[in-house]
């Protein structure tokens, strides 16, 4: 690998700078032709593309041989996604997570970046610019929010969970101590909600690495579990029917039973 890998502070600064330059000027200021539907129900904005390009330039300037897996780049060329599990050094970028929220003027969007080394997520960043909240995780070193450590919290008596799709609505078979609510439409909001105890568990159909790697590291670093419903721990290249993230292994087991019960209905 050419050159030293960017330190955590440099990556954090780069994420803030790119958001300030390419994303925030377009917030609530997008022209109609700056919102593009890639496929039915899946939108991208000019800000997504410019931010991903800017972060890609920064990472490649530091390490020309690195692999960059960006949500928008993979849409055009899926080869980097296939190379992710075996790459010596990869940067995974979601330039605007929650693009639909961003395009509609909601502040619930985030910039997310993960560092992956030889198939292991080693660092992760979630920047919520409109809420001024920067979450940073380092493997084995926990999670920090705006440079302050985030401690694991005990589970409350009433568990609030959010499950993707039709499972996001209350239905028979849900235990009394569990309340189901909607996902935020942004993994960069959902995962910090688990890390800080506002949500007990999350469930998703899709498992794109740019959506889940940063937050999954944060959840596991604060004592939680992220795995598919067939029990495979989430990591680059892991896919399955359904992905569950929970604040503790015990809550994960409860959520898995709930999800499987709902699947059978």
PDB file of C-alpha atoms in Angstrom:
ATOM      1  CA  UNK A   1       0.000   0.000   0.000  1.00  0.00           C
ATOM      2  CA  UNK A   2       1.458   3.338  -1.079  1.00  0.00           C
ATOM      3  CA  UNK A   3       1.843   5.971   1.650  1.00  0.00           C
ATOM      4  CA  UNK A   4       0.539   6.064   5.233  1.00  0.00           C
ATOM      5  CA  UNK A   5      -3.159   5.497   5.748  1.00  0.00           C
ATOM      6  CA  UNK A   6      -5.051   8.661   6.703  1.00  0.00           C
ATOM      7  CA  UNK A   7      -5.390   9.114  10.434  1.00  0.00           C
ATOM      8  CA  UNK A   8      -8.810   9.391  12.038  1.00  0.00           C
ATOM      9  CA  UNK A   9      -8.683  13.152  12.530  1.00  0.00           C
ATOM     10  CA  UNK A  10      -7.796  13.716   8.864  1.00  0.00           C
ATOM     11  CA  UNK A  11     -10.706  11.589   7.658  1.00  0.00           C
ATOM     12  CA  UNK A  12     -13.070  13.348  10.056  1.00  0.00           C
ATOM     13  CA  UNK A  13     -11.938  16.733   8.765  1.00  0.00           C
ATOM     14  CA  UNK A  14     -12.283  15.618   5.149  1.00  0.00           C
ATOM     15  CA  UNK A  15     -15.863  14.456   5.705  1.00  0.00           C
ATOM     16  CA  UNK A  16     -16.797  17.796   7.269  1.00  0.00           C
ATOM     17  CA  UNK A  17     -15.079  19.779   4.516  1.00  0.00           C
ATOM     18  CA  UNK A  18     -16.746  17.845   1.702  1.00  0.00           C
ATOM     19  CA  UNK A  19     -20.150  18.179   3.340  1.00  0.00           C
ATOM     20  CA  UNK A  20     -19.654  21.935   3.692  1.00  0.00           C
ATOM     21  CA  UNK A  21     -18.514  22.325   0.104  1.00  0.00           C
ATOM     22  CA  UNK A  22     -20.718  19.918  -1.833  1.00  0.00           C
ATOM     23  CA  UNK A  23     -23.763  18.990   0.249  1.00  0.00           C
ATOM     24  CA  UNK A  24     -24.933  21.790   2.520  1.00  0.00           C
ATOM     25  CA  UNK A  25     -25.116  24.450  -0.230  1.00  0.00           C
ATOM     26  CA  UNK A  26     -27.676  22.200  -1.963  1.00  0.00           C
ATOM     27  CA  UNK A  27     -29.777  21.477   1.120  1.00  0.00           C
ATOM     28  CA  UNK A  28     -33.273  22.842   0.480  1.00  0.00           C
ATOM     29  CA  UNK A  29     -31.842  24.478  -2.650  1.00  0.00           C
ATOM     30  CA  UNK A  30     -31.959  21.666  -5.228  1.00  0.00           C
ATOM     31  CA  UNK A  31     -33.318  22.430  -8.664  1.00  0.00           C
ATOM     32  CA  UNK A  32     -35.721  19.906 -10.154  1.00  0.00           C
ATOM     33  CA  UNK A  33     -33.096  18.653 -12.603  1.00  0.00           C
ATOM     34  CA  UNK A  34     -30.637  18.069  -9.737  1.00  0.00           C
ATOM     35  CA  UNK A  35     -32.761  15.204  -8.358  1.00  0.00           C
ATOM     36  CA  UNK A  36     -32.497  12.086 -10.536  1.00  0.00           C
ATOM     37  CA  UNK A  37     -34.387   8.814 -10.221  1.00  0.00           C
ATOM     38  CA  UNK A  38     -31.833   6.039 -10.801  1.00  0.00           C
ATOM     39  CA  UNK A  39     -34.550   3.393 -10.673  1.00  0.00           C
ATOM     40  CA  UNK A  40     -38.154   3.496  -9.451  1.00  0.00           C
ATOM     41  CA  UNK A  41     -38.148   4.785  -5.887  1.00  0.00           C
ATOM     42  CA  UNK A  42     -34.351   5.295  -5.762  1.00  0.00           C
ATOM     43  CA  UNK A  43     -33.175   8.877  -6.131  1.00  0.00           C
ATOM     44  CA  UNK A  44     -29.781  10.541  -6.311  1.00  0.00           C
ATOM     45  CA  UNK A  45     -28.906  14.221  -6.309  1.00  0.00           C
ATOM     46  CA  UNK A  46     -26.070  16.215  -7.788  1.00  0.00           C
ATOM     47  CA  UNK A  47     -24.808  16.668  -4.222  1.00  0.00           C
ATOM     48  CA  UNK A  48     -24.472  12.878  -3.758  1.00  0.00           C
ATOM     49  CA  UNK A  49     -22.341  12.588  -6.855  1.00  0.00           C
ATOM     50  CA  UNK A  50     -20.120  15.590  -6.159  1.00  0.00           C
ATOM     51  CA  UNK A  51     -19.527  14.563  -2.539  1.00  0.00           C
ATOM     52  CA  UNK A  52     -18.605  11.002  -3.497  1.00  0.00           C
ATOM     53  CA  UNK A  53     -16.220  12.237  -6.167  1.00  0.00           C
ATOM     54  CA  UNK A  54     -14.572  14.646  -3.716  1.00  0.00           C
ATOM     55  CA  UNK A  55     -14.076  12.000  -1.012  1.00  0.00           C
ATOM     56  CA  UNK A  56     -12.776   9.546  -3.590  1.00  0.00           C
ATOM     57  CA  UNK A  57     -10.134  12.069  -4.700  1.00  0.00           C
ATOM     58  CA  UNK A  58      -9.053  12.619  -1.094  1.00  0.00           C
ATOM     59  CA  UNK A  59      -8.668   8.910  -0.310  1.00  0.00           C
ATOM     60  CA  UNK A  60      -6.848   8.141  -3.552  1.00  0.00           C
ATOM     61  CA  UNK A  61      -4.504  11.091  -3.068  1.00  0.00           C
ATOM     62  CA  UNK A  62      -3.439   9.575   0.256  1.00  0.00           C
ATOM     63  CA  UNK A  63      -3.326   5.963  -0.982  1.00  0.00           C
ATOM     64  CA  UNK A  64      -3.391   5.607  -4.763  1.00  0.00           C
ATOM     65  CA  UNK A  65      -3.736   1.816  -4.575  1.00  0.00           C
ATOM     66  CA  UNK A  66      -6.759   1.827  -2.294  1.00  0.00           C
ATOM     67  CA  UNK A  67     -10.138   0.494  -3.352  1.00  0.00           C
ATOM     68  CA  UNK A  68     -13.036   2.957  -3.201  1.00  0.00           C
ATOM     69  CA  UNK A  69     -16.547   1.550  -2.966  1.00  0.00           C
ATOM     70  CA  UNK A  70     -19.040   4.383  -3.314  1.00  0.00           C
ATOM     71  CA  UNK A  71     -22.770   3.951  -3.581  1.00  0.00           C
ATOM     72  CA  UNK A  72     -23.007   6.006  -6.759  1.00  0.00           C
ATOM     73  CA  UNK A  73     -19.863   4.555  -8.324  1.00  0.00           C
ATOM     74  CA  UNK A  74     -21.078   0.993  -7.767  1.00  0.00           C
ATOM     75  CA  UNK A  75     -24.338   1.834  -9.505  1.00  0.00           C
ATOM     76  CA  UNK A  76     -22.280   2.495 -12.648  1.00  0.00           C
ATOM     77  CA  UNK A  77     -19.665  -0.252 -12.111  1.00  0.00           C
ATOM     78  CA  UNK A  78     -20.235  -3.096  -9.595  1.00  0.00           C
ATOM     79  CA  UNK A  79     -16.653  -4.408  -9.809  1.00  0.00           C
ATOM     80  CA  UNK A  80     -15.394  -2.544  -6.686  1.00  0.00           C
ATOM     81  CA  UNK A  81     -18.193  -4.065  -4.614  1.00  0.00           C
ATOM     82  CA  UNK A  82     -17.083  -7.576  -5.595  1.00  0.00           C
ATOM     83  CA  UNK A  83     -13.481  -6.738  -4.676  1.00  0.00           C
ATOM     84  CA  UNK A  84     -14.347  -5.309  -1.239  1.00  0.00           C
ATOM     85  CA  UNK A  85     -14.045  -8.468   0.932  1.00  0.00           C
ATOM     86  CA  UNK A  86     -10.444  -9.145  -0.159  1.00  0.00           C
ATOM     87  CA  UNK A  87      -9.040  -5.627  -0.632  1.00  0.00           C
ATOM     88  CA  UNK A  88      -5.964  -4.689   1.394  1.00  0.00           C
ATOM     89  CA  UNK A  89      -7.432  -1.226   2.041  1.00  0.00           C
ATOM     90  CA  UNK A  90     -10.872  -0.025   1.011  1.00  0.00           C
ATOM     91  CA  UNK A  91     -12.895   3.074   1.717  1.00  0.00           C
ATOM     92  CA  UNK A  92     -16.661   2.618   1.589  1.00  0.00           C
ATOM     93  CA  UNK A  93     -18.608   5.830   1.008  1.00  0.00           C
ATOM     94  CA  UNK A  94     -22.253   6.762   1.303  1.00  0.00           C
ATOM     95  CA  UNK A  95     -22.044  10.438   0.300  1.00  0.00           C
ATOM     96  CA  UNK A  96     -25.591  11.217   1.453  1.00  0.00           C
ATOM     97  CA  UNK A  97     -27.343   8.488   3.368  1.00  0.00           C
ATOM     98  CA  UNK A  98     -31.029   9.296   3.402  1.00  0.00           C
ATOM     99  CA  UNK A  99     -31.012  10.991   0.006  1.00  0.00           C
ATOM    100  CA  UNK A 100     -34.811  11.075  -0.109  1.00  0.00           C
ATOM    101  CA  UNK A 101     -34.845  12.861   3.244  1.00  0.00           C
ATOM    102  CA  UNK A 102     -32.194  15.294   2.009  1.00  0.00           C
ATOM    103  CA  UNK A 103     -34.066  15.988  -1.224  1.00  0.00           C
ATOM    104  CA  UNK A 104     -37.327  16.613   0.649  1.00  0.00           C
ATOM    105  CA  UNK A 105     -35.697  19.049   3.077  1.00  0.00           C
ATOM    106  CA  UNK A 106     -35.523  16.800   6.133  1.00  0.00           C
ATOM    107  CA  UNK A 107     -32.410  17.262   8.305  1.00  0.00           C
ATOM    108  CA  UNK A 108     -32.258  13.492   8.910  1.00  0.00           C
ATOM    109  CA  UNK A 109     -29.457  12.629   6.493  1.00  0.00           C
ATOM    110  CA  UNK A 110     -25.807  11.737   7.015  1.00  0.00           C
ATOM    111  CA  UNK A 111     -22.434  11.246   5.370  1.00  0.00           C
ATOM    112  CA  UNK A 112     -21.043   7.785   6.116  1.00  0.00           C
ATOM    113  CA  UNK A 113     -17.588   6.325   5.564  1.00  0.00           C
ATOM    114  CA  UNK A 114     -16.049   3.000   6.568  1.00  0.00           C
ATOM    115  CA  UNK A 115     -12.459   1.824   6.379  1.00  0.00           C
ATOM    116  CA  UNK A 116     -12.125  -1.880   5.538  1.00  0.00           C
ATOM    117  CA  UNK A 117      -8.819  -3.733   5.742  1.00  0.00           C
ATOM    118  CA  UNK A 118      -8.598  -7.319   4.479  1.00  0.00           C
ATOM    119  CA  UNK A 119     -12.344  -7.795   4.906  1.00  0.00           C
ATOM    120  CA  UNK A 120     -12.568  -6.295   8.405  1.00  0.00           C
ATOM    121  CA  UNK A 121     -14.244  -2.966   9.162  1.00  0.00           C
ATOM    122  CA  UNK A 122     -11.630  -1.111  11.199  1.00  0.00           C
ATOM    123  CA  UNK A 123     -13.033   2.437  11.393  1.00  0.00           C
ATOM    124  CA  UNK A 124     -16.371   4.106  10.719  1.00  0.00           C
ATOM    125  CA  UNK A 125     -17.745   7.643  10.535  1.00  0.00           C
ATOM    126  CA  UNK A 126     -21.309   8.975  10.579  1.00  0.00           C
ATOM    127  CA  UNK A 127     -21.662  12.738  10.186  1.00  0.00           C
ATOM    128  CA  UNK A 128     -25.090  14.304  10.688  1.00  0.00           C
ATOM    129  CA  UNK A 129     -24.337  17.864   9.542  1.00  0.00           C
ATOM    130  CA  UNK A 130     -27.719  19.388  10.329  1.00  0.00           C
ATOM    131  CA  UNK A 131     -27.610  17.959  13.850  1.00  0.00           C
ATOM    132  CA  UNK A 132     -23.868  18.683  14.312  1.00  0.00           C
ATOM    133  CA  UNK A 133     -23.196  15.107  15.421  1.00  0.00           C
ATOM    134  CA  UNK A 134     -20.030  13.293  14.362  1.00  0.00           C
ATOM    135  CA  UNK A 135     -19.854   9.645  15.383  1.00  0.00           C
ATOM    136  CA  UNK A 136     -16.492   7.894  14.975  1.00  0.00           C
ATOM    137  CA  UNK A 137     -15.753   4.247  15.750  1.00  0.00           C
ATOM    138  CA  UNK A 138     -12.413   2.443  15.805  1.00  0.00           C
ATOM    139  CA  UNK A 139     -12.205  -1.318  16.108  1.00  0.00           C
ATOM    140  CA  UNK A 140     -11.392  -2.201  19.704  1.00  0.00           C
ATOM    141  CA  UNK A 141     -11.532   1.426  20.848  1.00  0.00           C
ATOM    142  CA  UNK A 142     -15.249   2.146  21.092  1.00  0.00           C
ATOM    143  CA  UNK A 143     -17.323   5.011  19.709  1.00  0.00           C
ATOM    144  CA  UNK A 144     -16.971   8.736  20.166  1.00  0.00           C
ATOM    145  CA  UNK A 145     -19.604  11.400  19.598  1.00  0.00           C
ATOM    146  CA  UNK A 146     -18.119  14.838  18.966  1.00  0.00           C
ATOM    147  CA  UNK A 147     -14.895  13.532  20.576  1.00  0.00           C
ATOM    148  CA  UNK A 148     -16.638  12.266  23.733  1.00  0.00           C
ATOM    149  CA  UNK A 149     -16.828   8.506  24.458  1.00  0.00           C
ATOM    150  CA  UNK A 150     -20.219   6.849  24.026  1.00  0.00           C
ATOM    151  CA  UNK A 151     -20.886   4.288  26.736  1.00  0.00           C
ATOM    152  CA  UNK A 152     -23.075   1.217  26.323  1.00  0.00           C
ATOM    153  CA  UNK A 153     -26.464   1.668  27.981  1.00  0.00           C
ATOM    154  CA  UNK A 154     -28.606  -0.943  29.755  1.00  0.00           C
ATOM    155  CA  UNK A 155     -31.736  -1.968  27.885  1.00  0.00           C
ATOM    156  CA  UNK A 156     -34.917  -0.174  28.998  1.00  0.00           C
ATOM    157  CA  UNK A 157     -37.953  -2.150  30.115  1.00  0.00           C
ATOM    158  CA  UNK A 158     -39.864  -1.029  27.012  1.00  0.00           C
ATOM    159  CA  UNK A 159     -37.944  -1.911  23.855  1.00  0.00           C
ATOM    160  CA  UNK A 160     -38.492   0.308  20.823  1.00  0.00           C
ATOM    161  CA  UNK A 161     -37.489  -1.328  17.561  1.00  0.00           C
ATOM    162  CA  UNK A 162     -37.754  -0.468  13.875  1.00  0.00           C
ATOM    163  CA  UNK A 163     -38.134  -3.104  11.182  1.00  0.00           C
ATOM    164  CA  UNK A 164     -37.908  -2.501   7.442  1.00  0.00           C
ATOM    165  CA  UNK A 165     -40.851  -2.884   5.109  1.00  0.00           C
ATOM    166  CA  UNK A 166     -44.206  -4.259   6.155  1.00  0.00           C
ATOM    167  CA  UNK A 167     -42.705  -5.336   9.461  1.00  0.00           C
ATOM    168  CA  UNK A 168     -42.508  -1.720  10.522  1.00  0.00           C
ATOM    169  CA  UNK A 169     -46.137  -1.810  11.650  1.00  0.00           C
ATOM    170  CA  UNK A 170     -47.581  -3.285  14.859  1.00  0.00           C
ATOM    171  CA  UNK A 171     -49.212  -6.670  14.344  1.00  0.00           C
ATOM    172  CA  UNK A 172     -50.226  -9.755  16.336  1.00  0.00           C
ATOM    173  CA  UNK A 173     -47.372 -11.635  17.947  1.00  0.00           C
ATOM    174  CA  UNK A 174     -45.404  -8.603  19.119  1.00  0.00           C
ATOM    175  CA  UNK A 175     -44.607  -8.889  22.861  1.00  0.00           C
ATOM    176  CA  UNK A 176     -46.003  -6.237  25.166  1.00  0.00           C
ATOM    177  CA  UNK A 177     -42.525  -4.976  26.056  1.00  0.00           C
ATOM    178  CA  UNK A 178     -41.781  -4.235  22.380  1.00  0.00           C
ATOM    179  CA  UNK A 179     -42.981  -1.214  20.413  1.00  0.00           C
ATOM    180  CA  UNK A 180     -42.432  -1.144  16.659  1.00  0.00           C
ATOM    181  CA  UNK A 181     -41.848   2.172  14.908  1.00  0.00           C
ATOM    182  CA  UNK A 182     -40.740   3.206  11.451  1.00  0.00           C
ATOM    183  CA  UNK A 183     -37.129   3.413  10.386  1.00  0.00           C
ATOM    184  CA  UNK A 184     -35.787   6.934   9.925  1.00  0.00           C
ATOM    185  CA  UNK A 185     -35.164   6.502   6.202  1.00  0.00           C
ATOM    186  CA  UNK A 186     -31.470   6.959   6.967  1.00  0.00           C
ATOM    187  CA  UNK A 187     -29.127   4.336   8.423  1.00  0.00           C
ATOM    188  CA  UNK A 188     -26.951   7.235   9.547  1.00  0.00           C
ATOM    189  CA  UNK A 189     -29.750   8.150  11.951  1.00  0.00           C
ATOM    190  CA  UNK A 190     -30.979   4.634  12.776  1.00  0.00           C
ATOM    191  CA  UNK A 191     -27.651   3.168  13.907  1.00  0.00           C
ATOM    192  CA  UNK A 192     -26.766   6.061  16.243  1.00  0.00           C
ATOM    193  CA  UNK A 193     -30.235   5.619  17.735  1.00  0.00           C
ATOM    194  CA  UNK A 194     -29.206   2.087  18.745  1.00  0.00           C
ATOM    195  CA  UNK A 195     -25.777   3.185  19.951  1.00  0.00           C
ATOM    196  CA  UNK A 196     -27.354   5.812  22.223  1.00  0.00           C
ATOM    197  CA  UNK A 197     -30.255   3.671  23.385  1.00  0.00           C
ATOM    198  CA  UNK A 198     -33.143   5.367  21.574  1.00  0.00           C
ATOM    199  CA  UNK A 199     -33.780   2.162  19.621  1.00  0.00           C
ATOM    200  CA  UNK A 200     -33.316  -1.394  20.840  1.00  0.00           C
ATOM    201  CA  UNK A 201     -33.089  -3.039  17.427  1.00  0.00           C
ATOM    202  CA  UNK A 202     -33.296  -2.431  13.681  1.00  0.00           C
ATOM    203  CA  UNK A 203     -34.175  -4.706  10.766  1.00  0.00           C
ATOM    204  CA  UNK A 204     -33.386  -4.279   7.075  1.00  0.00           C
ATOM    205  CA  UNK A 205     -33.992  -6.149   3.843  1.00  0.00           C
ATOM    206  CA  UNK A 206     -31.053  -4.512   2.045  1.00  0.00           C
ATOM    207  CA  UNK A 207     -27.446  -5.108   3.114  1.00  0.00           C
ATOM    208  CA  UNK A 208     -25.389  -2.650   1.043  1.00  0.00           C
ATOM    209  CA  UNK A 209     -22.040  -2.093   2.761  1.00  0.00           C
ATOM    210  CA  UNK A 210     -22.226   1.699   2.466  1.00  0.00           C
ATOM    211  CA  UNK A 211     -25.490   1.618   4.433  1.00  0.00           C
ATOM    212  CA  UNK A 212     -24.387  -0.693   7.233  1.00  0.00           C
ATOM    213  CA  UNK A 213     -20.623  -1.014   7.753  1.00  0.00           C
ATOM    214  CA  UNK A 214     -20.073   2.250   9.695  1.00  0.00           C
ATOM    215  CA  UNK A 215     -23.095   1.783  11.944  1.00  0.00           C
ATOM    216  CA  UNK A 216     -22.533  -1.942  12.435  1.00  0.00           C
ATOM    217  CA  UNK A 217     -19.061  -1.236  13.817  1.00  0.00           C
ATOM    218  CA  UNK A 218     -20.535   1.336  16.189  1.00  0.00           C
ATOM    219  CA  UNK A 219     -23.203  -1.049  17.440  1.00  0.00           C
ATOM    220  CA  UNK A 220     -20.735  -3.860  18.063  1.00  0.00           C
ATOM    221  CA  UNK A 221     -18.243  -1.507  19.708  1.00  0.00           C
ATOM    222  CA  UNK A 222     -20.945  -0.582  22.257  1.00  0.00           C
ATOM    223  CA  UNK A 223     -21.837  -4.189  23.051  1.00  0.00           C
ATOM    224  CA  UNK A 224     -24.448  -4.950  20.407  1.00  0.00           C
ATOM    225  CA  UNK A 225     -24.783  -7.478  17.639  1.00  0.00           C
ATOM    226  CA  UNK A 226     -25.365  -7.090  13.881  1.00  0.00           C
ATOM    227  CA  UNK A 227     -26.098 -10.289  11.947  1.00  0.00           C
ATOM    228  CA  UNK A 228     -28.391 -11.810   9.361  1.00  0.00           C
ATOM    229  CA  UNK A 229     -31.399 -13.728  10.633  1.00  0.00           C
ATOM    230  CA  UNK A 230     -29.587 -16.976   9.825  1.00  0.00           C
ATOM    231  CA  UNK A 231     -26.893 -15.993  12.335  1.00  0.00           C
ATOM    232  CA  UNK A 232     -24.052 -14.724  10.132  1.00  0.00           C
ATOM    233  CA  UNK A 233     -22.226 -11.767  11.651  1.00  0.00           C
ATOM    234  CA  UNK A 234     -22.417  -8.818   9.268  1.00  0.00           C
ATOM    235  CA  UNK A 235     -19.179  -7.999   7.441  1.00  0.00           C
ATOM    236  CA  UNK A 236     -18.099  -6.979   3.924  1.00  0.00           C
ATOM    237  CA  UNK A 237     -19.520  -9.494   1.465  1.00  0.00           C
ATOM    238  CA  UNK A 238     -22.111 -10.959   3.849  1.00  0.00           C
ATOM    239  CA  UNK A 239     -25.630 -11.159   2.450  1.00  0.00           C
ATOM    240  CA  UNK A 240     -28.806 -12.873   3.551  1.00  0.00           C
ATOM    241  CA  UNK A 241     -32.538 -12.625   3.768  1.00  0.00           C
ATOM    242  CA  UNK A 242     -32.758 -10.029   6.521  1.00  0.00           C
ATOM    243  CA  UNK A 243     -30.299  -8.037   8.654  1.00  0.00           C
ATOM    244  CA  UNK A 244     -30.815  -7.309  12.343  1.00  0.00           C
ATOM    245  CA  UNK A 245     -28.874  -4.866  14.505  1.00  0.00           C
ATOM    246  CA  UNK A 246     -29.501  -4.786  18.240  1.00  0.00           C
ATOM    247  CA  UNK A 247     -28.098  -3.112  21.322  1.00  0.00           C
ATOM    248  CA  UNK A 248     -27.149  -6.435  22.937  1.00  0.00           C
ATOM    249  CA  UNK A 249     -26.947 -10.117  21.959  1.00  0.00           C
ATOM    250  CA  UNK A 250     -29.999 -10.805  24.121  1.00  0.00           C
ATOM    251  CA  UNK A 251     -32.087  -8.175  22.356  1.00  0.00           C
ATOM    252  CA  UNK A 252     -30.812  -9.513  19.018  1.00  0.00           C
ATOM    253  CA  UNK A 253     -32.233 -12.947  19.891  1.00  0.00           C
ATOM    254  CA  UNK A 254     -35.581 -11.415  20.820  1.00  0.00           C
ATOM    255  CA  UNK A 255     -35.668  -9.401  17.586  1.00  0.00           C
ATOM    256  CA  UNK A 256     -34.690 -12.446  15.516  1.00  0.00           C
ATOM    257  CA  UNK A 257     -37.557 -14.438  16.985  1.00  0.00           C
ATOM    258  CA  UNK A 258     -39.923 -11.572  16.304  1.00  0.00           C
ATOM    259  CA  UNK A 259     -38.706 -11.194  12.720  1.00  0.00           C
ATOM    260  CA  UNK A 260     -39.019 -14.917  11.992  1.00  0.00           C
ATOM    261  CA  UNK A 261     -42.502 -14.943  13.502  1.00  0.00           C
ATOM    262  CA  UNK A 262     -43.459 -12.044  11.244  1.00  0.00           C
ATOM    263  CA  UNK A 263     -41.917 -13.729   8.170  1.00  0.00           C
ATOM    264  CA  UNK A 264     -44.182 -16.719   8.716  1.00  0.00           C
ATOM    265  CA  UNK A 265     -47.370 -14.669   8.733  1.00  0.00           C
TER     266      UNK A 265
END
